[in-house]
PDB file of C-alpha atoms in Angstrom:
ATOM      1  CA  MET A   1     -79.689 173.609-150.806  1.00  0.00           C
ATOM      2  CA  GLY A   2     -76.369 174.934-151.956  1.00  0.00           C
ATOM      3  CA  CYS A   3     -73.361 173.042-153.167  1.00  0.00           C
ATOM      4  CA  CYS A   4     -70.992 174.277-150.473  1.00  0.00           C
ATOM      5  CA  TRP A   5     -70.399 172.765-147.038  1.00  0.00           C
ATOM      6  CA  GLY A   6     -68.888 174.041-143.812  1.00  0.00           C
ATOM      7  CA  LYS A   7     -67.249 177.440-143.445  1.00  0.00           C
ATOM      8  CA  LEU A   8     -67.533 178.262-147.132  1.00  0.00           C
ATOM      9  CA  ALA A   9     -71.287 177.695-147.096  1.00  0.00           C
ATOM     10  CA  ALA A  10     -71.698 179.651-143.873  1.00  0.00           C
ATOM     11  CA  SER A  11     -69.943 182.652-145.353  1.00  0.00           C
ATOM     12  CA  THR A  12     -71.416 182.576-148.862  1.00  0.00           C
ATOM     13  CA  ASP A  13     -74.960 181.234-148.621  1.00  0.00           C
ATOM     14  CA  PRO A  14     -77.590 183.566-147.116  1.00  0.00           C
ATOM     15  CA  GLU A  15     -79.936 180.624-146.375  1.00  0.00           C
ATOM     16  CA  TYR A  16     -77.390 178.690-144.268  1.00  0.00           C
ATOM     17  CA  GLU A  17     -78.730 180.109-141.001  1.00  0.00           C
ATOM     18  CA  SER A  18     -82.284 179.025-141.840  1.00  0.00           C
ATOM     19  CA  TRP A  19     -81.019 175.491-142.555  1.00  0.00           C
ATOM     20  CA  ILE A  20     -79.344 175.402-139.143  1.00  0.00           C
ATOM     21  CA  GLN A  21     -82.546 176.537-137.434  1.00  0.00           C
ATOM     22  CA  ALA A  22     -84.613 173.973-139.349  1.00  0.00           C
ATOM     23  CA  ALA A  23     -82.187 171.168-138.482  1.00  0.00           C
ATOM     24  CA  LEU A  24     -82.263 172.064-134.781  1.00  0.00           C
ATOM     25  CA  ALA A  25     -86.062 172.231-134.859  1.00  0.00           C
ATOM     26  CA  ASP A  26     -86.251 168.788-136.482  1.00  0.00           C
ATOM     27  CA  VAL A  27     -83.982 167.300-133.816  1.00  0.00           C
ATOM     28  CA  ALA A  28     -86.098 168.898-131.079  1.00  0.00           C
ATOM     29  CA  ASN A  29     -89.330 167.598-132.668  1.00  0.00           C
ATOM     30  CA  GLY A  30     -87.915 164.112-133.085  1.00  0.00           C
ATOM     31  CA  MET A  31     -87.972 164.112-136.868  1.00  0.00           C
ATOM     32  CA  HIS A  32     -84.260 163.244-136.879  1.00  0.00           C
ATOM     33  CA  LYS A  33     -82.845 160.831-134.344  1.00  0.00           C
ATOM     34  CA  ASN A  34     -79.709 162.854-133.615  1.00  0.00           C
ATOM     35  CA  ILE A  35     -77.707 165.916-134.626  1.00  0.00           C
ATOM     36  CA  THR A  36     -75.502 163.967-137.029  1.00  0.00           C
ATOM     37  CA  ARG A  37     -78.458 162.810-139.121  1.00  0.00           C
ATOM     38  CA  ALA A  38     -79.992 166.284-139.148  1.00  0.00           C
ATOM     39  CA  ALA A  39     -76.656 167.761-140.247  1.00  0.00           C
ATOM     40  CA  LYS A  40     -76.439 165.324-143.137  1.00  0.00           C
ATOM     41  CA  ALA A  41     -80.061 165.909-144.144  1.00  0.00           C
ATOM     42  CA  TYR A  42     -79.681 169.707-144.199  1.00  0.00           C
ATOM     43  CA  LYS A  43     -76.026 169.695-145.355  1.00  0.00           C
ATOM     44  CA  VAL A  44     -74.792 171.832-142.482  1.00  0.00           C
ATOM     45  CA  ALA A  45     -71.752 171.346-140.277  1.00  0.00           C
ATOM     46  CA  ARG A  46     -72.383 168.815-137.504  1.00  0.00           C
ATOM     47  CA  GLN A  47     -70.142 170.671-135.064  1.00  0.00           C
ATOM     48  CA  THR A  48     -72.048 173.904-135.648  1.00  0.00           C
ATOM     49  CA  LEU A  49     -75.343 172.171-134.837  1.00  0.00           C
ATOM     50  CA  LYS A  50     -73.825 170.585-131.741  1.00  0.00           C
ATOM     51  CA  ASP A  51     -72.397 173.888-130.521  1.00  0.00           C
ATOM     52  CA  ARG A  52     -75.589 175.796-131.319  1.00  0.00           C
ATOM     53  CA  SER A  53     -77.766 173.287-129.461  1.00  0.00           C
ATOM     54  CA  SER A  54     -75.545 173.438-126.369  1.00  0.00           C
ATOM     55  CA  GLY A  55     -75.339 177.240-126.422  1.00  0.00           C
ATOM     56  CA  LEU A  56     -71.623 177.457-127.251  1.00  0.00           C
ATOM     57  CA  HIS A  57     -72.154 179.030-130.665  1.00  0.00           C
ATOM     58  CA  MET A  58     -74.512 181.753-131.896  1.00  0.00           C
ATOM     59  CA  SER A  59     -75.338 183.216-135.265  1.00  0.00           C
ATOM     60  CA  VAL A  60     -73.490 186.266-136.501  1.00  0.00           C
ATOM     61  CA  LYS A  61     -76.689 188.313-136.272  1.00  0.00           C
ATOM     62  CA  ASP A  62     -77.228 187.308-132.628  1.00  0.00           C
ATOM     63  CA  TYR A  63     -73.591 188.007-131.804  1.00  0.00           C
ATOM     64  CA  CYS A  64     -73.705 191.486-133.334  1.00  0.00           C
ATOM     65  CA  THR A  65     -76.918 192.261-131.460  1.00  0.00           C
ATOM     66  CA  SER A  66     -75.385 191.150-128.170  1.00  0.00           C
ATOM     67  CA  ARG A  67     -72.291 193.321-128.767  1.00  0.00           C
ATOM     68  CA  GLN A  68     -74.294 196.444-129.616  1.00  0.00           C
ATOM     69  CA  ILE A  69     -73.634 199.135-127.020  1.00  0.00           C
ATOM     70  CA  LEU A  70     -76.492 201.484-127.858  1.00  0.00           C
ATOM     71  CA  ASN A  71     -80.098 200.533-128.355  1.00  0.00           C
ATOM     72  CA  PRO A  72     -81.523 201.366-131.767  1.00  0.00           C
ATOM     73  CA  HIS A  73     -83.384 204.645-131.856  1.00  0.00           C
ATOM     74  CA  PRO A  74     -87.194 204.184-132.038  1.00  0.00           C
ATOM     75  CA  TYR A  75     -87.329 206.391-135.135  1.00  0.00           C
ATOM     76  CA  PHE A  76     -85.392 203.792-137.124  1.00  0.00           C
ATOM     77  CA  THR A  77     -87.322 200.782-135.836  1.00  0.00           C
ATOM     78  CA  GLN A  78     -90.857 202.033-136.524  1.00  0.00           C
ATOM     79  CA  GLN A  79     -92.760 200.413-139.346  1.00  0.00           C
ATOM     80  CA  TYR A  80     -94.360 202.912-141.676  1.00  0.00           C
ATOM     81  CA  PRO A  81     -97.072 202.076-144.189  1.00  0.00           C
ATOM     82  CA  PRO A  82     -95.802 201.865-147.793  1.00  0.00           C
TER      83      PRO A  82
END
């Protein structure tokens, strides 16, 4: 995991979102007793985990998708063989 915490880590580390998802999954599975312990274990912001678990906060990718007015054209979403 990176050396940065909080907003700096969220804006500079591409793996930060995966750490948040893993921490939330561990709390849901009972691996960590509460959000605070999961946040410390994964070095993510406790408030972000709390907000994400209660639905108050979403990832940037999810936000951009929800704000998209037009649906992507099927031509650009098709998977072609290499």
